[in-house]
PDB file of C-alpha atoms in Angstrom:
ATOM      1  CA  UNK A   1      14.278  30.744   2.868  1.00  0.00           C
ATOM      2  CA  UNK A   2      10.733  32.105   2.738  1.00  0.00           C
ATOM      3  CA  UNK A   3       9.600  29.889  -0.202  1.00  0.00           C
ATOM      4  CA  UNK A   4      11.017  26.846   1.576  1.00  0.00           C
ATOM      5  CA  UNK A   5       9.105  27.714   4.756  1.00  0.00           C
ATOM      6  CA  UNK A   6       5.877  28.285   2.802  1.00  0.00           C
ATOM      7  CA  UNK A   7       6.302  24.955   1.036  1.00  0.00           C
ATOM      8  CA  UNK A   8       6.734  23.097   4.343  1.00  0.00           C
ATOM      9  CA  UNK A   9       3.695  24.896   5.731  1.00  0.00           C
ATOM     10  CA  UNK A  10       1.664  23.752   2.709  1.00  0.00           C
ATOM     11  CA  UNK A  11       2.810  20.160   3.267  1.00  0.00           C
ATOM     12  CA  UNK A  12       1.741  20.306   6.915  1.00  0.00           C
ATOM     13  CA  UNK A  13      -1.667  21.704   5.991  1.00  0.00           C
ATOM     14  CA  UNK A  14      -2.250  19.028   3.349  1.00  0.00           C
ATOM     15  CA  UNK A  15      -1.172  16.313   5.773  1.00  0.00           C
ATOM     16  CA  UNK A  16      -3.518  17.559   8.507  1.00  0.00           C
ATOM     17  CA  UNK A  17      -6.449  17.861   6.107  1.00  0.00           C
ATOM     18  CA  UNK A  18      -5.786  14.353   4.755  1.00  0.00           C
ATOM     19  CA  UNK A  19      -5.632  12.857   8.254  1.00  0.00           C
ATOM     20  CA  UNK A  20      -8.886  14.578   9.228  1.00  0.00           C
ATOM     21  CA  UNK A  21     -10.648  13.408   6.069  1.00  0.00           C
ATOM     22  CA  UNK A  22      -9.420   9.834   6.446  1.00  0.00           C
ATOM     23  CA  UNK A  23     -10.368   9.812  10.111  1.00  0.00           C
ATOM     24  CA  UNK A  24     -13.855  10.908   9.089  1.00  0.00           C
ATOM     25  CA  UNK A  25     -14.043   7.838   6.842  1.00  0.00           C
ATOM     26  CA  UNK A  26     -14.474   5.495   9.807  1.00  0.00           C
ATOM     27  CA  UNK A  27     -18.130   6.401  10.216  1.00  0.00           C
ATOM     28  CA  UNK A  28     -19.140   5.841   6.565  1.00  0.00           C
ATOM     29  CA  UNK A  29     -17.088   2.642   6.445  1.00  0.00           C
ATOM     30  CA  UNK A  30     -18.818   1.376   9.583  1.00  0.00           C
ATOM     31  CA  UNK A  31     -22.193   2.173   7.999  1.00  0.00           C
ATOM     32  CA  UNK A  32     -21.172   0.455   4.756  1.00  0.00           C
ATOM     33  CA  UNK A  33     -20.005  -2.564   6.715  1.00  0.00           C
ATOM     34  CA  UNK A  34     -23.319  -2.713   8.572  1.00  0.00           C
ATOM     35  CA  UNK A  35     -25.346  -2.283   5.382  1.00  0.00           C
ATOM     36  CA  UNK A  36     -23.454  -5.235   3.899  1.00  0.00           C
ATOM     37  CA  UNK A  37     -24.154  -7.217   7.072  1.00  0.00           C
ATOM     38  CA  UNK A  38     -27.848  -6.448   6.743  1.00  0.00           C
ATOM     39  CA  UNK A  39     -27.970  -7.704   3.158  1.00  0.00           C
ATOM     40  CA  UNK A  40     -26.145 -10.849   4.214  1.00  0.00           C
ATOM     41  CA  UNK A  41     -28.444 -11.299   7.218  1.00  0.00           C
ATOM     42  CA  UNK A  42     -31.535 -10.722   5.104  1.00  0.00           C
ATOM     43  CA  UNK A  43     -30.531 -13.454   2.657  1.00  0.00           C
ATOM     44  CA  UNK A  44     -30.124 -15.806   5.623  1.00  0.00           C
ATOM     45  CA  UNK A  45     -33.572 -14.865   6.913  1.00  0.00           C
ATOM     46  CA  UNK A  46     -35.094 -15.657   3.531  1.00  0.00           C
ATOM     47  CA  UNK A  47     -33.261 -18.985   3.307  1.00  0.00           C
ATOM     48  CA  UNK A  48     -34.175 -20.007   6.857  1.00  0.00           C
ATOM     49  CA  UNK A  49     -37.808 -18.953   6.352  1.00  0.00           C
ATOM     50  CA  UNK A  50     -37.994 -21.108   3.244  1.00  0.00           C
ATOM     51  CA  UNK A  51     -36.460 -24.033   5.111  1.00  0.00           C
ATOM     52  CA  UNK A  52     -38.931 -23.503   7.947  1.00  0.00           C
ATOM     53  CA  UNK A  53     -42.092 -23.572   5.800  1.00  0.00           C
ATOM     54  CA  UNK A  54     -40.846 -26.480   3.701  1.00  0.00           C
ATOM     55  CA  UNK A  55     -40.442 -28.917   6.610  1.00  0.00           C
ATOM     56  CA  UNK A  56     -42.918 -31.760   6.989  1.00  0.00           C
ATOM     57  CA  UNK A  57     -42.251 -33.173  10.452  1.00  0.00           C
ATOM     58  CA  UNK A  58     -42.598 -31.341  13.744  1.00  0.00           C
ATOM     59  CA  UNK A  59     -39.069 -31.936  15.059  1.00  0.00           C
ATOM     60  CA  UNK A  60     -37.374 -30.514  11.950  1.00  0.00           C
ATOM     61  CA  UNK A  61     -39.735 -27.574  11.959  1.00  0.00           C
ATOM     62  CA  UNK A  62     -38.872 -26.737  15.565  1.00  0.00           C
ATOM     63  CA  UNK A  63     -35.181 -26.703  14.699  1.00  0.00           C
ATOM     64  CA  UNK A  64     -35.804 -24.285  11.823  1.00  0.00           C
ATOM     65  CA  UNK A  65     -38.145 -22.212  13.990  1.00  0.00           C
ATOM     66  CA  UNK A  66     -35.372 -21.533  16.486  1.00  0.00           C
ATOM     67  CA  UNK A  67     -32.974 -20.700  13.667  1.00  0.00           C
ATOM     68  CA  UNK A  68     -35.494 -18.212  12.251  1.00  0.00           C
ATOM     69  CA  UNK A  69     -35.958 -16.544  15.631  1.00  0.00           C
ATOM     70  CA  UNK A  70     -32.200 -16.247  16.070  1.00  0.00           C
ATOM     71  CA  UNK A  71     -31.665 -14.761  12.620  1.00  0.00           C
ATOM     72  CA  UNK A  72     -34.506 -12.304  13.153  1.00  0.00           C
ATOM     73  CA  UNK A  73     -33.026 -11.109  16.450  1.00  0.00           C
ATOM     74  CA  UNK A  74     -29.685 -10.565  14.700  1.00  0.00           C
ATOM     75  CA  UNK A  75     -31.354  -8.773  11.806  1.00  0.00           C
ATOM     76  CA  UNK A  76     -33.336  -6.427  14.064  1.00  0.00           C
ATOM     77  CA  UNK A  77     -30.216  -5.555  16.075  1.00  0.00           C
ATOM     78  CA  UNK A  78     -28.153  -4.802  12.975  1.00  0.00           C
ATOM     79  CA  UNK A  79     -30.930  -2.831  11.303  1.00  0.00           C
ATOM     80  CA  UNK A  80     -31.565  -0.691  14.392  1.00  0.00           C
ATOM     81  CA  UNK A  81     -27.810  -0.048  14.665  1.00  0.00           C
ATOM     82  CA  UNK A  82     -27.701   1.135  11.068  1.00  0.00           C
ATOM     83  CA  UNK A  83     -30.733   3.383  11.497  1.00  0.00           C
ATOM     84  CA  UNK A  84     -30.094   4.865  14.931  1.00  0.00           C
ATOM     85  CA  UNK A  85     -26.445   4.103  15.717  1.00  0.00           C
ATOM     86  CA  UNK A  86     -24.679   1.777  18.124  1.00  0.00           C
ATOM     87  CA  UNK A  87     -23.085  -1.665  18.057  1.00  0.00           C
ATOM     88  CA  UNK A  88     -25.210  -4.709  17.161  1.00  0.00           C
ATOM     89  CA  UNK A  89     -25.105  -7.906  19.177  1.00  0.00           C
ATOM     90  CA  UNK A  90     -23.382  -9.694  16.293  1.00  0.00           C
ATOM     91  CA  UNK A  91     -20.273  -7.490  16.614  1.00  0.00           C
ATOM     92  CA  UNK A  92     -19.809  -7.378  20.370  1.00  0.00           C
ATOM     93  CA  UNK A  93     -16.748  -9.652  20.266  1.00  0.00           C
ATOM     94  CA  UNK A  94     -15.562  -8.828  16.756  1.00  0.00           C
ATOM     95  CA  UNK A  95     -12.255  -7.199  15.837  1.00  0.00           C
ATOM     96  CA  UNK A  96     -13.888  -4.155  14.220  1.00  0.00           C
ATOM     97  CA  UNK A  97     -15.430  -2.329  17.193  1.00  0.00           C
ATOM     98  CA  UNK A  98     -16.257   1.016  15.565  1.00  0.00           C
ATOM     99  CA  UNK A  99     -19.779   2.021  16.560  1.00  0.00           C
ATOM    100  CA  UNK A 100     -22.117   2.611  13.651  1.00  0.00           C
ATOM    101  CA  UNK A 101     -23.272   6.242  13.326  1.00  0.00           C
ATOM    102  CA  UNK A 102     -26.962   7.020  13.077  1.00  0.00           C
ATOM    103  CA  UNK A 103     -27.487   6.927   9.329  1.00  0.00           C
ATOM    104  CA  UNK A 104     -30.980   8.361   9.639  1.00  0.00           C
ATOM    105  CA  UNK A 105     -29.542  11.684  10.792  1.00  0.00           C
ATOM    106  CA  UNK A 106     -26.097  11.593   9.165  1.00  0.00           C
ATOM    107  CA  UNK A 107     -27.128  11.097   5.544  1.00  0.00           C
ATOM    108  CA  UNK A 108     -29.992  12.972   3.930  1.00  0.00           C
ATOM    109  CA  UNK A 109     -29.957  10.756   0.841  1.00  0.00           C
ATOM    110  CA  UNK A 110     -30.122   7.656   3.021  1.00  0.00           C
ATOM    111  CA  UNK A 111     -33.057   9.084   4.978  1.00  0.00           C
ATOM    112  CA  UNK A 112     -34.825   9.844   1.703  1.00  0.00           C
ATOM    113  CA  UNK A 113     -34.427   6.262   0.501  1.00  0.00           C
ATOM    114  CA  UNK A 114     -35.711   4.756   3.725  1.00  0.00           C
ATOM    115  CA  UNK A 115     -38.462   7.182   4.743  1.00  0.00           C
ATOM    116  CA  UNK A 116     -39.485   9.561   1.949  1.00  0.00           C
ATOM    117  CA  UNK A 117     -39.083   7.750  -1.381  1.00  0.00           C
ATOM    118  CA  UNK A 118     -42.364   7.138  -3.206  1.00  0.00           C
ATOM    119  CA  UNK A 119     -41.081   4.837  -5.910  1.00  0.00           C
ATOM    120  CA  UNK A 120     -40.554   1.232  -6.834  1.00  0.00           C
ATOM    121  CA  UNK A 121     -37.192  -0.106  -5.661  1.00  0.00           C
ATOM    122  CA  UNK A 122     -36.764  -2.776  -8.304  1.00  0.00           C
ATOM    123  CA  UNK A 123     -33.629  -2.037 -10.273  1.00  0.00           C
ATOM    124  CA  UNK A 124     -35.042  -2.801 -13.710  1.00  0.00           C
ATOM    125  CA  UNK A 125     -38.469  -1.372 -12.868  1.00  0.00           C
ATOM    126  CA  UNK A 126     -40.253  -4.452 -14.186  1.00  0.00           C
ATOM    127  CA  UNK A 127     -43.048  -6.144 -12.270  1.00  0.00           C
ATOM    128  CA  UNK A 128     -43.590  -3.251  -9.871  1.00  0.00           C
ATOM    129  CA  UNK A 129     -46.887  -3.205  -7.994  1.00  0.00           C
ATOM    130  CA  UNK A 130     -49.446  -0.887  -9.571  1.00  0.00           C
ATOM    131  CA  UNK A 131     -51.931   1.406  -7.760  1.00  0.00           C
ATOM    132  CA  UNK A 132     -54.693  -0.720  -6.310  1.00  0.00           C
ATOM    133  CA  UNK A 133     -52.449  -3.758  -5.828  1.00  0.00           C
ATOM    134  CA  UNK A 134     -52.301  -5.183  -2.299  1.00  0.00           C
ATOM    135  CA  UNK A 135     -48.530  -4.657  -2.208  1.00  0.00           C
ATOM    136  CA  UNK A 136     -48.484  -1.162  -3.755  1.00  0.00           C
ATOM    137  CA  UNK A 137     -48.512   0.853  -0.508  1.00  0.00           C
ATOM    138  CA  UNK A 138     -45.827  -1.186   1.209  1.00  0.00           C
ATOM    139  CA  UNK A 139     -43.490  -1.108  -1.814  1.00  0.00           C
ATOM    140  CA  UNK A 140     -43.852   2.605  -2.617  1.00  0.00           C
ATOM    141  CA  UNK A 141     -43.340   4.273   0.777  1.00  0.00           C
ATOM    142  CA  UNK A 142     -39.647   3.866   1.488  1.00  0.00           C
ATOM    143  CA  UNK A 143     -37.487   0.955   2.483  1.00  0.00           C
ATOM    144  CA  UNK A 144     -38.173   1.264   6.199  1.00  0.00           C
ATOM    145  CA  UNK A 145     -41.837   0.383   5.682  1.00  0.00           C
ATOM    146  CA  UNK A 146     -40.871  -2.803   3.834  1.00  0.00           C
ATOM    147  CA  UNK A 147     -38.229  -3.736   6.403  1.00  0.00           C
ATOM    148  CA  UNK A 148     -40.570  -3.240   9.348  1.00  0.00           C
ATOM    149  CA  UNK A 149     -43.307  -5.196   7.604  1.00  0.00           C
ATOM    150  CA  UNK A 150     -40.870  -8.023   6.849  1.00  0.00           C
ATOM    151  CA  UNK A 151     -39.735  -8.117  10.493  1.00  0.00           C
ATOM    152  CA  UNK A 152     -43.346  -8.275  11.632  1.00  0.00           C
ATOM    153  CA  UNK A 153     -44.289 -11.031   9.169  1.00  0.00           C
ATOM    154  CA  UNK A 154     -41.259 -13.201   9.949  1.00  0.00           C
ATOM    155  CA  UNK A 155     -41.658 -12.849  13.719  1.00  0.00           C
ATOM    156  CA  UNK A 156     -45.298 -13.813  13.402  1.00  0.00           C
ATOM    157  CA  UNK A 157     -44.325 -16.716  11.152  1.00  0.00           C
ATOM    158  CA  UNK A 158     -41.868 -17.960  13.779  1.00  0.00           C
ATOM    159  CA  UNK A 159     -44.622 -17.779  16.429  1.00  0.00           C
ATOM    160  CA  UNK A 160     -47.347 -19.407  14.311  1.00  0.00           C
ATOM    161  CA  UNK A 161     -48.775 -22.759  15.159  1.00  0.00           C
ATOM    162  CA  UNK A 162     -47.531 -25.690  13.101  1.00  0.00           C
ATOM    163  CA  UNK A 163     -50.916 -25.964  11.375  1.00  0.00           C
ATOM    164  CA  UNK A 164     -50.590 -22.405  10.037  1.00  0.00           C
ATOM    165  CA  UNK A 165     -47.005 -22.740   8.781  1.00  0.00           C
ATOM    166  CA  UNK A 166     -47.162 -23.388   5.060  1.00  0.00           C
ATOM    167  CA  UNK A 167     -45.363 -22.391   1.883  1.00  0.00           C
ATOM    168  CA  UNK A 168     -48.510 -20.800   0.496  1.00  0.00           C
ATOM    169  CA  UNK A 169     -49.431 -19.079   3.761  1.00  0.00           C
ATOM    170  CA  UNK A 170     -49.993 -15.328   3.829  1.00  0.00           C
ATOM    171  CA  UNK A 171     -46.813 -14.577   5.762  1.00  0.00           C
ATOM    172  CA  UNK A 172     -44.390 -16.361   3.486  1.00  0.00           C
ATOM    173  CA  UNK A 173     -46.377 -15.234   0.425  1.00  0.00           C
ATOM    174  CA  UNK A 174     -45.580 -11.646   1.415  1.00  0.00           C
ATOM    175  CA  UNK A 175     -41.895 -12.536   1.679  1.00  0.00           C
ATOM    176  CA  UNK A 176     -41.999 -14.205  -1.721  1.00  0.00           C
ATOM    177  CA  UNK A 177     -43.787 -11.340  -3.522  1.00  0.00           C
ATOM    178  CA  UNK A 178     -42.163  -8.342  -1.827  1.00  0.00           C
ATOM    179  CA  UNK A 179     -39.018  -9.547  -0.113  1.00  0.00           C
ATOM    180  CA  UNK A 180     -37.623 -11.402  -3.104  1.00  0.00           C
ATOM    181  CA  UNK A 181     -37.035  -8.324  -5.265  1.00  0.00           C
ATOM    182  CA  UNK A 182     -38.430  -5.039  -3.920  1.00  0.00           C
ATOM    183  CA  UNK A 183     -36.860  -5.234  -0.476  1.00  0.00           C
ATOM    184  CA  UNK A 184     -33.685  -7.068  -1.476  1.00  0.00           C
ATOM    185  CA  UNK A 185     -32.863  -4.757  -4.388  1.00  0.00           C
ATOM    186  CA  UNK A 186     -33.781  -1.723  -2.273  1.00  0.00           C
ATOM    187  CA  UNK A 187     -31.288  -2.760   0.401  1.00  0.00           C
ATOM    188  CA  UNK A 188     -28.640  -3.143  -2.277  1.00  0.00           C
ATOM    189  CA  UNK A 189     -29.310   0.382  -3.509  1.00  0.00           C
ATOM    190  CA  UNK A 190     -29.053   1.703   0.058  1.00  0.00           C
ATOM    191  CA  UNK A 191     -25.677  -0.015   0.501  1.00  0.00           C
ATOM    192  CA  UNK A 192     -24.565   1.531  -2.792  1.00  0.00           C
ATOM    193  CA  UNK A 193     -25.176   4.986  -1.280  1.00  0.00           C
ATOM    194  CA  UNK A 194     -22.597   4.326   1.429  1.00  0.00           C
ATOM    195  CA  UNK A 195     -20.186   2.842  -1.089  1.00  0.00           C
ATOM    196  CA  UNK A 196     -20.462   5.910  -3.334  1.00  0.00           C
ATOM    197  CA  UNK A 197     -20.011   8.215  -0.354  1.00  0.00           C
ATOM    198  CA  UNK A 198     -16.905   6.351   0.830  1.00  0.00           C
ATOM    199  CA  UNK A 199     -15.398   6.414  -2.656  1.00  0.00           C
ATOM    200  CA  UNK A 200     -16.123  10.141  -2.973  1.00  0.00           C
ATOM    201  CA  UNK A 201     -14.292  10.840   0.304  1.00  0.00           C
ATOM    202  CA  UNK A 202     -11.287   8.838  -0.854  1.00  0.00           C
ATOM    203  CA  UNK A 203     -11.389  10.707  -4.163  1.00  0.00           C
ATOM    204  CA  UNK A 204     -11.257  14.004  -2.279  1.00  0.00           C
ATOM    205  CA  UNK A 205      -8.032  12.948  -0.571  1.00  0.00           C
ATOM    206  CA  UNK A 206      -6.660  11.669  -3.891  1.00  0.00           C
ATOM    207  CA  UNK A 207      -7.502  14.947  -5.633  1.00  0.00           C
ATOM    208  CA  UNK A 208      -5.861  16.934  -2.844  1.00  0.00           C
ATOM    209  CA  UNK A 209      -2.608  14.997  -3.161  1.00  0.00           C
ATOM    210  CA  UNK A 210      -2.778  15.149  -6.955  1.00  0.00           C
ATOM    211  CA  UNK A 211      -3.041  18.936  -6.770  1.00  0.00           C
ATOM    212  CA  UNK A 212      -0.090  18.997  -4.372  1.00  0.00           C
ATOM    213  CA  UNK A 213       1.948  16.871  -6.791  1.00  0.00           C
ATOM    214  CA  UNK A 214       1.121  19.171  -9.713  1.00  0.00           C
ATOM    215  CA  UNK A 215       2.047  22.234  -7.650  1.00  0.00           C
ATOM    216  CA  UNK A 216       5.321  20.571  -6.598  1.00  0.00           C
ATOM    217  CA  UNK A 217       6.258  19.740 -10.200  1.00  0.00           C
ATOM    218  CA  UNK A 218       5.329  23.271 -11.280  1.00  0.00           C
ATOM    219  CA  UNK A 219       7.445  24.838  -8.555  1.00  0.00           C
ATOM    220  CA  UNK A 220      10.426  22.619  -9.395  1.00  0.00           C
ATOM    221  CA  UNK A 221      10.166  23.576 -13.066  1.00  0.00           C
ATOM    222  CA  UNK A 222       9.863  27.256 -12.149  1.00  0.00           C
ATOM    223  CA  UNK A 223      12.928  26.954  -9.930  1.00  0.00           C
ATOM    224  CA  UNK A 224      14.931  25.286 -12.717  1.00  0.00           C
ATOM    225  CA  UNK A 225      13.932  27.665 -15.500  1.00  0.00           C
ATOM    226  CA  UNK A 226      13.602  30.919 -13.550  1.00  0.00           C
ATOM    227  CA  UNK A 227      16.222  30.659 -10.795  1.00  0.00           C
ATOM    228  CA  UNK A 228      18.799  27.893 -11.180  1.00  0.00           C
ATOM    229  CA  UNK A 229      19.515  28.124 -14.913  1.00  0.00           C
ATOM    230  CA  UNK A 230      19.788  31.954 -14.942  1.00  0.00           C
ATOM    231  CA  UNK A 231      22.065  31.745 -11.897  1.00  0.00           C
ATOM    232  CA  UNK A 232      24.285  29.163 -13.607  1.00  0.00           C
ATOM    233  CA  UNK A 233      24.346  31.306 -16.720  1.00  0.00           C
ATOM    234  CA  UNK A 234      25.476  34.315 -14.668  1.00  0.00           C
ATOM    235  CA  UNK A 235      28.185  32.253 -12.972  1.00  0.00           C
ATOM    236  CA  UNK A 236      29.408  30.974 -16.321  1.00  0.00           C
ATOM    237  CA  UNK A 237      29.503  34.503 -17.751  1.00  0.00           C
ATOM    238  CA  UNK A 238      31.374  35.777 -14.684  1.00  0.00           C
ATOM    239  CA  UNK A 239      33.919  32.972 -14.949  1.00  0.00           C
ATOM    240  CA  UNK A 240      34.414  33.772 -18.613  1.00  0.00           C
ATOM    241  CA  UNK A 241      35.003  37.437 -17.820  1.00  0.00           C
ATOM    242  CA  UNK A 242      37.474  36.597 -15.075  1.00  0.00           C
ATOM    243  CA  UNK A 243      39.304  34.214 -17.401  1.00  0.00           C
ATOM    244  CA  UNK A 244      39.484  36.952 -20.028  1.00  0.00           C
ATOM    245  CA  UNK A 245      40.869  39.426 -17.519  1.00  0.00           C
ATOM    246  CA  UNK A 246      43.477  36.987 -16.239  1.00  0.00           C
ATOM    247  CA  UNK A 247      44.646  36.300 -19.773  1.00  0.00           C
ATOM    248  CA  UNK A 248      45.708  39.968 -20.032  1.00  0.00           C
ATOM    249  CA  UNK A 249      47.619  40.079 -16.695  1.00  0.00           C
ATOM    250  CA  UNK A 250      51.480  40.121 -17.004  1.00  0.00           C
ATOM    251  CA  UNK A 251      53.428  37.287 -15.359  1.00  0.00           C
ATOM    252  CA  UNK A 252      54.703  39.579 -12.626  1.00  0.00           C
ATOM    253  CA  UNK A 253      51.140  39.997 -11.337  1.00  0.00           C
ATOM    254  CA  UNK A 254      50.374  36.307 -11.332  1.00  0.00           C
ATOM    255  CA  UNK A 255      50.046  35.943  -7.545  1.00  0.00           C
ATOM    256  CA  UNK A 256      49.507  32.213  -7.648  1.00  0.00           C
ATOM    257  CA  UNK A 257      52.656  31.569  -9.715  1.00  0.00           C
ATOM    258  CA  UNK A 258      54.656  34.018  -7.562  1.00  0.00           C
ATOM    259  CA  UNK A 259      53.640  32.259  -4.313  1.00  0.00           C
ATOM    260  CA  UNK A 260      54.437  28.880  -5.855  1.00  0.00           C
ATOM    261  CA  UNK A 261      57.933  30.064  -6.893  1.00  0.00           C
ATOM    262  CA  UNK A 262      58.598  31.524  -3.426  1.00  0.00           C
ATOM    263  CA  UNK A 263      57.735  28.238  -1.772  1.00  0.00           C
ATOM    264  CA  UNK A 264      59.904  26.331  -4.246  1.00  0.00           C
ATOM    265  CA  UNK A 265      62.916  28.590  -3.538  1.00  0.00           C
ATOM    266  CA  UNK A 266      62.359  28.238   0.216  1.00  0.00           C
ATOM    267  CA  UNK A 267      62.204  24.481  -0.025  1.00  0.00           C
ATOM    268  CA  UNK A 268      65.318  24.405  -2.221  1.00  0.00           C
ATOM    269  CA  UNK A 269      67.248  26.667   0.178  1.00  0.00           C
ATOM    270  CA  UNK A 270      66.254  24.526   3.124  1.00  0.00           C
ATOM    271  CA  UNK A 271      67.387  21.374   1.350  1.00  0.00           C
ATOM    272  CA  UNK A 272      70.737  23.020   0.391  1.00  0.00           C
ATOM    273  CA  UNK A 273      71.351  24.060   4.007  1.00  0.00           C
ATOM    274  CA  UNK A 274      70.772  20.534   5.275  1.00  0.00           C
ATOM    275  CA  UNK A 275      73.220  19.135   2.704  1.00  0.00           C
ATOM    276  CA  UNK A 276      75.951  21.648   3.680  1.00  0.00           C
ATOM    277  CA  UNK A 277      75.498  20.826   7.339  1.00  0.00           C
ATOM    278  CA  UNK A 278      75.909  17.139   6.672  1.00  0.00           C
ATOM    279  CA  UNK A 279      79.193  17.734   4.744  1.00  0.00           C
ATOM    280  CA  UNK A 280      80.563  19.992   7.472  1.00  0.00           C
ATOM    281  CA  UNK A 281      79.917  17.526  10.258  1.00  0.00           C
ATOM    282  CA  UNK A 282      82.320  14.757   8.972  1.00  0.00           C
ATOM    283  CA  UNK A 283      85.154  17.279   8.349  1.00  0.00           C
ATOM    284  CA  UNK A 284      84.959  18.537  11.935  1.00  0.00           C
ATOM    285  CA  UNK A 285      84.963  14.975  13.209  1.00  0.00           C
ATOM    286  CA  UNK A 286      88.164  14.206  11.248  1.00  0.00           C
ATOM    287  CA  UNK A 287      89.960  17.257  12.670  1.00  0.00           C
ATOM    288  CA  UNK A 288      89.123  16.246  16.239  1.00  0.00           C
ATOM    289  CA  UNK A 289      90.431  12.738  15.668  1.00  0.00           C
ATOM    290  CA  UNK A 290      93.783  14.075  14.318  1.00  0.00           C
ATOM    291  CA  UNK A 291      94.212  16.375  17.266  1.00  0.00           C
ATOM    292  CA  UNK A 292      93.576  13.544  19.706  1.00  0.00           C
ATOM    293  CA  UNK A 293      96.206  11.333  18.004  1.00  0.00           C
ATOM    294  CA  UNK A 294      98.922  13.975  18.113  1.00  0.00           C
ATOM    295  CA  UNK A 295      98.362  14.516  21.766  1.00  0.00           C
TER     296      UNK A 295
END
């Protein structure tokens, strides 16, 4: 009884730990979802900015200007939610309403990438700005510096006069030289941090249940080889000994056969009594009839 109780207690503990770990996954998944949203939103900002600077007539440019302002407001809301927690304006009416935790304080590795990293964020490391280049400081001081600079440049671009909006202007040139690879690939690496963290948490739950499965199989094997089979062997040996003893018992001591014979004799005697009674009843009836006729 005690091993069974301990086993059920272990199952309860594993279940509780698994539920707690999976419940703790909602925060990292919300951060991963928001990081993916930011990458998606950033690609839209780049596309809209290109469409804005490539327009020739004033009416088309005004349409793209409003689109750029809208996308920038969405991007700023989502980025601030990822950094400092909360729900962005783009998810107010969405199905997934889990508030994003403050990644700046929740993840040390994420904070390092955005605020402390002094490296080039290009994945292949080719074409990185060198010391003395005009883009060196902004590309080698964390992702947050690049993001804030991009927000500033695009907001200023959206507010520029039509005469200053051009493909080769300083604002879009910054987006082309820095935003095309350094910032975009840096945001992808930041999203990969949340993906790796989420996978590691799922792996912890998987490892816990794998260990429980191994322990269960081990205990079943131990029960078969150390308890059940020896018990069956003892039962078989006891049955063999009892059979050997019964083979040496004389028939007079065979209780089972004696009881069976007693019941057979009782049944036979009962049947014989019923038959005699039936024969006696017609004879008595005949005597009574004769007496009645003589009278």
